[in-house]
Coordinates of C-alpha atoms in Angstrom, one line a residue:
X14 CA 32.8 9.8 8.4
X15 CA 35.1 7.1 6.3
X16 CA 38.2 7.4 6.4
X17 CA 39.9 10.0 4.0
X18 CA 41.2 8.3 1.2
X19 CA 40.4 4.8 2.3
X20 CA 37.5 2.3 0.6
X21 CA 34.1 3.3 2.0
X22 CA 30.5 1.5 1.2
X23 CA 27.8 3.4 -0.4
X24 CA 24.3 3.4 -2.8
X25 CA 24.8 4.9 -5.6
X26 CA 21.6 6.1 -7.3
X27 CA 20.9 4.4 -10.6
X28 CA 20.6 6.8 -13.9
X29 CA 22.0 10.0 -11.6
X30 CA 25.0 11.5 -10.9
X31 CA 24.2 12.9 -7.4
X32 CA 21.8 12.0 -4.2
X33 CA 24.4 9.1 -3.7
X34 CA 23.7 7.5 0.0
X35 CA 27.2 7.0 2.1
X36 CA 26.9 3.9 4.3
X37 CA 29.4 5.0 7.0
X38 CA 30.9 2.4 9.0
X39 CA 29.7 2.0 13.0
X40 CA 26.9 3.7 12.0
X41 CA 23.3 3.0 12.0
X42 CA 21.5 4.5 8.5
X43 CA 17.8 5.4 8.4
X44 CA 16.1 6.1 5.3
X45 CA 12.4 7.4 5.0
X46 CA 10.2 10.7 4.5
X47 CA 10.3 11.4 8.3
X48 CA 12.5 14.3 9.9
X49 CA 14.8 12.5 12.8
X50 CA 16.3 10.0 9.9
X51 CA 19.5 9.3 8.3
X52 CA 18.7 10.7 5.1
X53 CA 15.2 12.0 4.1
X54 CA 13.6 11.0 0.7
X55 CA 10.5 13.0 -0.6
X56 CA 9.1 12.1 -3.4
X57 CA 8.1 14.2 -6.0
X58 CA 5.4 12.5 -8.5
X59 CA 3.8 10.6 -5.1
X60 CA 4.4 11.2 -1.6
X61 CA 3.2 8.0 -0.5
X62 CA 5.3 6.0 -2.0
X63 CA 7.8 6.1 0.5
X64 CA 7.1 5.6 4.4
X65 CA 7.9 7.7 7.0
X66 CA 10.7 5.3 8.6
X67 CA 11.3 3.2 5.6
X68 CA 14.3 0.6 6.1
X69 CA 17.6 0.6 8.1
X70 CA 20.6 -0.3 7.1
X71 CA 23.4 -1.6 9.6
X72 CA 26.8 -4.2 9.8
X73 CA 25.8 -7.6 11.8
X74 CA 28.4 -9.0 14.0
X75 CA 30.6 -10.4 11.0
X76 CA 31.0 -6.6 9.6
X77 CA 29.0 -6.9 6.7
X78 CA 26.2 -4.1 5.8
X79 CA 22.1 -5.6 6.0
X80 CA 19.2 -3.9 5.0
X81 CA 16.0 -4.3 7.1
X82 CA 12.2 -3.5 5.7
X83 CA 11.1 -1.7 8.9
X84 CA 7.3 -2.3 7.8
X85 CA 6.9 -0.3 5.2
X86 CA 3.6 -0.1 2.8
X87 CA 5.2 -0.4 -0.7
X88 CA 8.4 -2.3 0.3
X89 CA 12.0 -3.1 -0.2
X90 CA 13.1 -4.7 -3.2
X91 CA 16.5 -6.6 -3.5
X92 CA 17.8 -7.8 -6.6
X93 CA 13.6 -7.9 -7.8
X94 CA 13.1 -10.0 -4.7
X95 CA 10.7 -8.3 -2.4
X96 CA 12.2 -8.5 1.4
X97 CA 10.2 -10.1 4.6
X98 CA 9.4 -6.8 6.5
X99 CA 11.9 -6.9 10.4
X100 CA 14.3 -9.1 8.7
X101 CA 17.9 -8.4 7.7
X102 CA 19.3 -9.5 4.8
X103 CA 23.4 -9.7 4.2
X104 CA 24.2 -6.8 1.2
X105 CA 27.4 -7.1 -1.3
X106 CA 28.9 -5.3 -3.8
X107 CA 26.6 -5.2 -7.0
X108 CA 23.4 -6.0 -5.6
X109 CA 20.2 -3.8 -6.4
X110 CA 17.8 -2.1 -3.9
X111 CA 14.3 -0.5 -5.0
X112 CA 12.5 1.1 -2.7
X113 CA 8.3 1.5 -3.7
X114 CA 7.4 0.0 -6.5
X115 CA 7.1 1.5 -9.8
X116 CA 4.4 3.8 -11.0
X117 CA 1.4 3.3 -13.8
X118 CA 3.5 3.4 -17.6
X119 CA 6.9 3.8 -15.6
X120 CA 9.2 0.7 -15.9
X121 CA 11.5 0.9 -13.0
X122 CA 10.7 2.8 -9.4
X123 CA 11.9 6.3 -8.3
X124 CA 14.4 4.9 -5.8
X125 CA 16.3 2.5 -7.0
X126 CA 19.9 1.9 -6.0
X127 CA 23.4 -0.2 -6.9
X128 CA 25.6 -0.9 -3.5
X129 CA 29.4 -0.2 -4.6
X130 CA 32.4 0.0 -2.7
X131 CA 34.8 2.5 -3.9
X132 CA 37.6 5.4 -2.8
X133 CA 36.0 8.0 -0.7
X134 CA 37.5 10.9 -2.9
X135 CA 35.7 9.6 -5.7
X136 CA 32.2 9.1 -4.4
X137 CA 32.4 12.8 -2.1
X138 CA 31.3 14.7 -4.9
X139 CA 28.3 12.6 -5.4
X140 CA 27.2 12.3 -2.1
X141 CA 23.6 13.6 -0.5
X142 CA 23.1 15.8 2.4
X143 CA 22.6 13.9 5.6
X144 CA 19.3 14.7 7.0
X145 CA 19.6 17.5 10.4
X146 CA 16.3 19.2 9.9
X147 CA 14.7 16.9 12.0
X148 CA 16.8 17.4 15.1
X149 CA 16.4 21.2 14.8
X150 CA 13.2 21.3 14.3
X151 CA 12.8 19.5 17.4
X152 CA 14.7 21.9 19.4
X153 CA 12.9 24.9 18.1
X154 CA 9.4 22.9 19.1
X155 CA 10.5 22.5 22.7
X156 CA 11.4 26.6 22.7
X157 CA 9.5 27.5 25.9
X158 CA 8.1 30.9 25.6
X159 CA 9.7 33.9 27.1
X160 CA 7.9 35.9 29.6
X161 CA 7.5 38.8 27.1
X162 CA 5.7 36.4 24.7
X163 CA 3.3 35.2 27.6
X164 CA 2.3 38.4 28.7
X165 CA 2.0 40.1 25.0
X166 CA -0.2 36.8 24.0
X167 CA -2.4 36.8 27.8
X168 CA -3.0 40.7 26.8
X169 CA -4.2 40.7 23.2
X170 CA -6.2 37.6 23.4
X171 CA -6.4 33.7 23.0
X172 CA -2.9 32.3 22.7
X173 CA -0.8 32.0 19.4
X174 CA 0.7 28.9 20.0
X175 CA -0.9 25.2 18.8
X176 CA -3.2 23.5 20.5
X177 CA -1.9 19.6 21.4
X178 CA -4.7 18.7 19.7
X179 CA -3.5 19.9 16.3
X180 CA -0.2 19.0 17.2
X181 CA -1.3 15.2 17.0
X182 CA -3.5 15.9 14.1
X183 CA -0.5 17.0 12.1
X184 CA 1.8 14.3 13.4
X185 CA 0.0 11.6 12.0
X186 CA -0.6 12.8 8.2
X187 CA 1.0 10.6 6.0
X188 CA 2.0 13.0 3.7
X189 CA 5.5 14.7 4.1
X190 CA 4.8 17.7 2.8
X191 CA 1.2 17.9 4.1
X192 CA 2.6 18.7 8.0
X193 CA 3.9 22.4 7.1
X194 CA 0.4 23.5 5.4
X195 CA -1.5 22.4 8.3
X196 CA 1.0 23.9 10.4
X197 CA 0.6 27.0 8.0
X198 CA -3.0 26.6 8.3
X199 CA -3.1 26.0 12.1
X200 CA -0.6 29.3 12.5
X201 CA -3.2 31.1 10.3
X202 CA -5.6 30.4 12.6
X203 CA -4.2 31.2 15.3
X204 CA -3.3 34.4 14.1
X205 CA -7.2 34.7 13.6
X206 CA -7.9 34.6 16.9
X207 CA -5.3 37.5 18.0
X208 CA -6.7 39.7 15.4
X209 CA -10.0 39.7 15.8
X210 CA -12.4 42.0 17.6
X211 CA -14.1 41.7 21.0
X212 CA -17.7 41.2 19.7
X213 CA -19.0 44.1 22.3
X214 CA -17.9 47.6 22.4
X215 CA -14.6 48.5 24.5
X216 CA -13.0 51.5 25.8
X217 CA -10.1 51.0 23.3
X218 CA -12.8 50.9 20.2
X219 CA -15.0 53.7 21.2
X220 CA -11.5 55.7 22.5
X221 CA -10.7 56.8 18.8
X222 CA -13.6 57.5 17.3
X223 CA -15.1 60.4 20.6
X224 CA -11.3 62.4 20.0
X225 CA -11.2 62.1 15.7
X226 CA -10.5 65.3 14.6
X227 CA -12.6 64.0 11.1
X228 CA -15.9 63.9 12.8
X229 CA -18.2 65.9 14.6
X230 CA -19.6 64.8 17.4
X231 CA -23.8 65.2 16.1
X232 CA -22.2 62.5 13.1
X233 CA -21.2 59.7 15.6
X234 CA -24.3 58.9 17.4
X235 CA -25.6 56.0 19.7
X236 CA -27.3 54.0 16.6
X237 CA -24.6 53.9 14.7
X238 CA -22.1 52.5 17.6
X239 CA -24.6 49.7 18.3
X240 CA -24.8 48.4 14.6
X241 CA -21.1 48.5 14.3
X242 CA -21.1 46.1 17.5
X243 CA -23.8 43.6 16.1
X244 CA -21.8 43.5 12.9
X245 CA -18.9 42.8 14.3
X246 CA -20.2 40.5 16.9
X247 CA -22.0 38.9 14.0
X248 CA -18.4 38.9 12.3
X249 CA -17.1 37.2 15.1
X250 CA -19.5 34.3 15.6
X251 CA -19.1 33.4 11.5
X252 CA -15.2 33.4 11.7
X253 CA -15.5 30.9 15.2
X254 CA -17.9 28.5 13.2
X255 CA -15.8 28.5 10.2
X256 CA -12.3 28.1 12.3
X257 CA -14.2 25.2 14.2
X258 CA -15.3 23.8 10.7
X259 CA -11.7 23.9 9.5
X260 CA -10.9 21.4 12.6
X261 CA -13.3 18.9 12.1
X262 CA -12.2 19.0 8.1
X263 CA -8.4 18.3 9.4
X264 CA -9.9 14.8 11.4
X265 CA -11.6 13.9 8.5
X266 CA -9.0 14.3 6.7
X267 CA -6.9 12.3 9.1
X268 CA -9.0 9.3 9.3
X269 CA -9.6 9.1 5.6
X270 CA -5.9 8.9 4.7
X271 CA -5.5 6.4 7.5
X272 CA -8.3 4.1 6.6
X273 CA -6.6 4.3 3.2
X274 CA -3.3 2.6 4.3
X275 CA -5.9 -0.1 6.1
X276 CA -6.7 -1.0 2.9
X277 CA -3.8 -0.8 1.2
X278 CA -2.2 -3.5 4.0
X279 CA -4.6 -5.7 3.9
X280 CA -4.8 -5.5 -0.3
X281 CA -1.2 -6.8 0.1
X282 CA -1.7 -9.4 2.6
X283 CA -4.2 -10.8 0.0
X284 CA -3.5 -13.9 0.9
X285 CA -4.5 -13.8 4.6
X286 CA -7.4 -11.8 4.4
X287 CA -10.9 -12.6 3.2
X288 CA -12.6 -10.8 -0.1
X289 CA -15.5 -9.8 2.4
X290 CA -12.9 -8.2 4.7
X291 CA -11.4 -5.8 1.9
X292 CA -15.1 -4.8 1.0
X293 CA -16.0 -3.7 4.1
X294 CA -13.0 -1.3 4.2
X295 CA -13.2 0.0 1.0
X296 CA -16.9 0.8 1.8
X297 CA -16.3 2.6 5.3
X298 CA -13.4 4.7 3.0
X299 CA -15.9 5.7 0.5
X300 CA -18.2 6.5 3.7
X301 CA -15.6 8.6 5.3
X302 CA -14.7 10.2 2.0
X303 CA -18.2 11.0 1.4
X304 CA -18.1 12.8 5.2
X305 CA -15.3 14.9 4.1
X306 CA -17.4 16.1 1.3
X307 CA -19.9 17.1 2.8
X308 CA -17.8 19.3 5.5
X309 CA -16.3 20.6 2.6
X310 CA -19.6 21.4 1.0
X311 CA -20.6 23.4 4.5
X312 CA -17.3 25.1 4.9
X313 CA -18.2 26.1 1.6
X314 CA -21.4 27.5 2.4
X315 CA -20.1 29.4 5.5
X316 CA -17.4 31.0 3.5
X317 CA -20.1 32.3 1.5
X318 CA -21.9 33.0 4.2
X319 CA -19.0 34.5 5.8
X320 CA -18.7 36.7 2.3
X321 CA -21.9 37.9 2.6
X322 CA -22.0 39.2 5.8
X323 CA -19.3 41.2 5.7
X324 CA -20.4 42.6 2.2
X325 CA -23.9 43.6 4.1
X326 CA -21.5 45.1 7.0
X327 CA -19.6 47.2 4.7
X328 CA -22.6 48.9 3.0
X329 CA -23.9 49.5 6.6
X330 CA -20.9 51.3 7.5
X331 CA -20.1 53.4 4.1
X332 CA -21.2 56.7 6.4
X333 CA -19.1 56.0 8.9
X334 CA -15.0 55.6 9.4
X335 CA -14.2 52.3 10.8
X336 CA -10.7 52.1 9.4
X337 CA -9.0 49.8 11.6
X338 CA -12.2 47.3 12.1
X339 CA -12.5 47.0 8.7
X340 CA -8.9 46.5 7.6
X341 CA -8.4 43.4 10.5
X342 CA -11.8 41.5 9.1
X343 CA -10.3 41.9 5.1
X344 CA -7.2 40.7 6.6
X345 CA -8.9 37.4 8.2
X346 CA -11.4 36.7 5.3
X347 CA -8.1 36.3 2.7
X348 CA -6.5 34.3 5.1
X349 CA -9.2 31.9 5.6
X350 CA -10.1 31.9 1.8
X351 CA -6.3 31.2 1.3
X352 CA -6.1 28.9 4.0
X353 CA -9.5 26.7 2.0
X354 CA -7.7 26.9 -1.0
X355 CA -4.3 25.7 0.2
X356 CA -6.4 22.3 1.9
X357 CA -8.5 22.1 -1.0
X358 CA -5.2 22.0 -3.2
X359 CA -3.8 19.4 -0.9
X360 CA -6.3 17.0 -1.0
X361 CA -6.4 17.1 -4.4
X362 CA -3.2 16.3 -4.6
X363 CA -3.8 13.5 -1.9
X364 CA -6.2 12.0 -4.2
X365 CA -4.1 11.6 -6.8
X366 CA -1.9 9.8 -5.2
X367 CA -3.7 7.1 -3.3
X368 CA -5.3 6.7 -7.1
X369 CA -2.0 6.3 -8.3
X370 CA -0.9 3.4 -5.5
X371 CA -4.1 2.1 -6.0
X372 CA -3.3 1.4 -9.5
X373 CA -0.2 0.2 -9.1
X374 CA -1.0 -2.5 -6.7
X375 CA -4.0 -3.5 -8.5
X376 CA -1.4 -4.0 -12.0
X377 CA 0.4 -6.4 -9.4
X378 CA -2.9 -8.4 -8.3
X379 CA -3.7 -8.6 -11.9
X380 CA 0.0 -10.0 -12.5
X381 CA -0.5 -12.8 -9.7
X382 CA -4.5 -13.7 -11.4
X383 CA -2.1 -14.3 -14.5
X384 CA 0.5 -16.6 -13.3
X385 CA -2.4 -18.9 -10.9
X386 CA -4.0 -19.0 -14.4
X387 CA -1.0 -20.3 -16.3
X388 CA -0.1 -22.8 -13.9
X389 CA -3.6 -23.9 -13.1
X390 CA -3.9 -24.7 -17.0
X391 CA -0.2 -26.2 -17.2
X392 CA -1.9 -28.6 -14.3
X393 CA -5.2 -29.5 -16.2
X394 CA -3.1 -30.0 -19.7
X395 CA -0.9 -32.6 -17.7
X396 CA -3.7 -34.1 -16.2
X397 CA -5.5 -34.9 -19.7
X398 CA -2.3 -36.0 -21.2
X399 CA -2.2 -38.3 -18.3
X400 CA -5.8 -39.7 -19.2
X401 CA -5.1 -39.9 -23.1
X402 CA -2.0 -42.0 -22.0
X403 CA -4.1 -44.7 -19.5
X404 CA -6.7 -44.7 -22.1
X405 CA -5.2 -45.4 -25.5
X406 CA -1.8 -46.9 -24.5
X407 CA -2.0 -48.6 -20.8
X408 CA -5.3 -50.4 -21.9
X409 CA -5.7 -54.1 -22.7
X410 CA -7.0 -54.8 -25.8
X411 CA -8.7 -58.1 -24.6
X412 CA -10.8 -56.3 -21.9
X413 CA -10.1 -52.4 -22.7
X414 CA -9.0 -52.2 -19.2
X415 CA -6.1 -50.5 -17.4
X416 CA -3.2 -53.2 -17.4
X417 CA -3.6 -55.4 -14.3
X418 CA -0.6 -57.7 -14.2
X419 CA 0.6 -56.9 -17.2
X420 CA 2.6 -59.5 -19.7
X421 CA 4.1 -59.0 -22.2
X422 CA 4.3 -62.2 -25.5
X423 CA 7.8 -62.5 -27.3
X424 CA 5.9 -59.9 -30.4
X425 CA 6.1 -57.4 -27.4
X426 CA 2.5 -56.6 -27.4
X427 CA 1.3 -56.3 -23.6
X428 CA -2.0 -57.8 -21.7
X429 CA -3.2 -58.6 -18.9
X430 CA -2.3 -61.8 -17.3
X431 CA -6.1 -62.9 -16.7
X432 CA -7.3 -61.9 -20.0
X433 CA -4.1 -63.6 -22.2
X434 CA -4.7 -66.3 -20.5
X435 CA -7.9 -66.9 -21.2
X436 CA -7.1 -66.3 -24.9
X437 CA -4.7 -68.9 -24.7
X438 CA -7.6 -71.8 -23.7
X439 CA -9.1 -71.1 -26.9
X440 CA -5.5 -70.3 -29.6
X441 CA -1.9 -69.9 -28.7
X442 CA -1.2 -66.5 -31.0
X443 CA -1.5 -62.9 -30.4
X444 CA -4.8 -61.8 -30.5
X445 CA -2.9 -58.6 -32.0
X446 CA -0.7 -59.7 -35.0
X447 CA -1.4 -63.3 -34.5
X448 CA 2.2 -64.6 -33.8
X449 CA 2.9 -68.1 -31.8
X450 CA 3.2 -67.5 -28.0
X451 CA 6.5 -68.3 -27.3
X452 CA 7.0 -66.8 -24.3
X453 CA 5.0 -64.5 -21.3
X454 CA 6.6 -62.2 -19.5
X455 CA 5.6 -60.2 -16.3
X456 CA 6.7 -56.7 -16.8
X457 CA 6.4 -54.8 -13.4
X458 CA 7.2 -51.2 -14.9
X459 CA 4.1 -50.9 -16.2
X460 CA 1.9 -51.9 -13.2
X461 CA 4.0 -49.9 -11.0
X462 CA 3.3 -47.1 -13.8
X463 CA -0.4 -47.5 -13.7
X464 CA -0.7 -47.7 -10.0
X465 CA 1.1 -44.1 -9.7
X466 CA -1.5 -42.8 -12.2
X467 CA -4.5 -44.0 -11.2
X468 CA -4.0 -42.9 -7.8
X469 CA -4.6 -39.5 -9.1
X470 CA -7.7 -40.4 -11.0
X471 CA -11.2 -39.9 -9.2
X472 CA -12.6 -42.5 -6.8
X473 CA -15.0 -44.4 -9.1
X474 CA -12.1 -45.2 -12.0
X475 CA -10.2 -46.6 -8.2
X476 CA -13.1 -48.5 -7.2
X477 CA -13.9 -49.9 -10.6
X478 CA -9.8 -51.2 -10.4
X479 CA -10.6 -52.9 -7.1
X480 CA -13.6 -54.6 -8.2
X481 CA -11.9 -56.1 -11.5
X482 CA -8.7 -56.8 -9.5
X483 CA -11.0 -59.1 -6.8
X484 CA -13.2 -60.8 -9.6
X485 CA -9.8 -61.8 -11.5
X486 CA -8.6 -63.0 -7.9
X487 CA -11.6 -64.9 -6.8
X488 CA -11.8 -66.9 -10.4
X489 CA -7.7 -67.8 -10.0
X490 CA -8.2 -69.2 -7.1
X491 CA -12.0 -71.4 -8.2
X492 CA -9.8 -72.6 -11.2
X493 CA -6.8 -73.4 -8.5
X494 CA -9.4 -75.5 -6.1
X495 CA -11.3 -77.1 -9.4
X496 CA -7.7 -78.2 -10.8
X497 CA -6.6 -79.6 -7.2
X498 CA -9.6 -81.8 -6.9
X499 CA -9.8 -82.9 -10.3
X500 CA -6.2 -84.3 -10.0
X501 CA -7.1 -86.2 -7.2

């Protein structure tokens, strides 16, 4: 812990007064939904949003505090600049930290947090729990049981405890708050299987009913002993369908809310992944959703199913006491109608998240389409500017050509050195405002200038150049020779 009284490092929550995060020093802090973290943050308005092991925060060699994205879906924000996930980046006093991004109509993110450095008394009162439900839940998993609890659970029936199979199942749900229900749900089960009935006649179910008092013994007969074991036999096989129904449900569930993050990563590695890539994924998650439908739809059916049975078992058995029997299957039915609801709530909820992220990321696509637009257009404008200059003020008026070797008279008006010269054979003004030329002067800015531009013109205007810039060559150098020889 700092030291009392001394200067100590820590994120203070922007807009609250409390849930402040202490960086203590020599310490390595974790932040993220998980349990064996620094501090744990669950959000409210969408789970999702934060990841399970979201960033760390540590001092480099030099003593100074760095934040590292530790690969997380929505990402770590620092002063509006998103971070390269398994890097760390230096932290000082002042600077901003988002973590997630923000919501549909919300203008800043849930987490979002100021680094300060300030007296230890006056940041205590704001500080948050450190997280220690992690480690203790941990320890209470590893409990081994006792030999009471082995030999109470090998004597009444299958065993209470979870199956590693829905141990994994429930360790890899990507919601925080989504672990305890299936745990609930899982436990519920379980308890199912303690409670129920051998689906045959025992000594301990026909013991009670030869030495009631309440009966005689012409009222309990043979017939009646054999329906009450097909019903509950009966009972028995529709509760093991539905239990196993409840499983496969759970896996769906599992590999729908991971093929969801699939998409969601590569959606934000845009960039690196094809368009037919993302389709494909978004098609097997509406096939996969579509699967967990359907279960749904037939553990549906079999909880009616369920219903009805044990309505048609309880007008069988109006004559005759079955107490105990009847209390256990009530008992299960409510807890597997609960335990429907409670999912059925859940992924609800689930839904309306992923929508929600889903939203959100497409706002930022539609951002990015936005800004290529801009700049695409800023390019083409310069780009016609560009031609409206080489056409209407780098042109000869002679040969309404680009300049090539241009001159320029003493009335400053520009041609090229072919063309002028030609003019010249035949009058000694400017062909423009028909001044004496005095004087012809090469003026190298302006082929320099039209040799940049032209470069970025298409490959006809560049051949066209060529061609008029080897004609005008060729005929120099005829006149040259015819001039020689004629002076001879």
């Amino acid at each position: 812990m700092a030291a009392r009284g001394g200067l100590a490092w820590c994120l203070r929550r922007v807009g609250a007064s409390s849930d402040w995060l202490l960086l203590e020093a020599g310490t390595q802090v974790t932040i993220g939904r998980g349990l064996d973290l620094t501090y744990q943050l669950v959000s409210k308005t969408c789970p999702l949003m934060i990841s399970r092991k979201h960033c760390v925060f540590q001092q480099n060699a030099e003593g100074q505090w760095t934040v590292k994205d530790n690969k997380s879906l929505n990402g770590v924000w620092l002063n509006k600049q998103r971070l390269d996930p398994s890097k760390a980046y230096p932290i000082t006093e002042g600077d901003r930290i988002q973590l997630g991004v923000p919501l549909e109509n919300k203008e800043t993110a849930e987490y979002e947090y100021e680094v300060i450095k300030e007296e230890w008394e006056k940041i205590r009162p704001f500080l948050a729990q450190r997280n220690d439900l992690g480690k203790a839940k941990s320890s209470r998993t590893k409990r081994k049981f006792s030999l009471e609890e082995s030999e109470t659970s090998g004597s009444e029936g299958p065993s209470n405890s979870r199956s590693k199979r829905d141990r994994v199942s429930c360790g890899n749900e990507p919601l925080g708050e989504s672990c305890g229900k299936v745990e609930e749900a899982k436990q519920l089960t379980g308890k199912m299987h303690v409670k129920l009935p051998s689906p045959g006649p025992s000594e301990q179910d026909s013991g009670p009913v030869r030495s009631s008092p309440v009966r005689s013994e012409k009222a309990v007969s043979v017939t009646h002993k054999d329906q009450k074991s097909s019903g509950l036999a009966e009972s028995w096989t529709g509760l093991e369908m539905l239990r196993k129904t409840l499983v496969d449900i759970m896996k769906l569930k599992v590999k729908v809310q991971e093929k969801q993050t699939a998409v969601l990563n590569v959606k934000q590695k845009r960039r690196k992944c094809a368009q037919k890539e993302i389709l494909a994924m978004e098609q097997e998650l509406r096939e996969l959703q579509d699967q967990l439908c359907l279960e749904q739809e037939h553990h549906q059916q079999q909880v009616e199913e369920l219903e009805r049975t044990f309505s048609k078992e309880q007008q069988k058995l109006e004559g005759v006491t079955w107490q105990h029997g009847e209390e256990n299957l009530k008992e299960q039915l409510a807890q597997v109608l609960q335990e429907h609801h409670a999912l059925m709530e859940e992924l609800s909820r689930s839904k309306k998240d992923f929508e929600e992220i889903i939203r959100a990321k497409n706002k930022e696509l539609e951002e990015t389409k936005e800004e290529k637009e801009k700049v695409r257009a800023q390019k083409e404008e310069v780009l016609n500017q560009m031609n409206d200059v080489l056409e209407n003020e780098l042109q000869c008026t002679i040969c309404s050509e680009h300049f090539i070797e241009a001159v320029t008279l003493n009335c400053a008006h520009s041609f090229c050195s072919y063309c002028i010269n030609e003019w010249t054979k035949r009058k000694v003004e400017c062909p423009i405002c028909r001044q004496e030329i005095k004087s012809k002067t090469r003026s190298l800015v302006l082929d320099n200038c039209i040799d940049r531009m032209v470069e970025k013109l298409d490959v006809a205007m560049k051949e066209h150049r060529l061609t008029l810039i080897r004609e005008r060559k060729g005929e120099r150098e005829t006149e040259c020779v015819g001039e020689t020889s004629h002076g001879q």
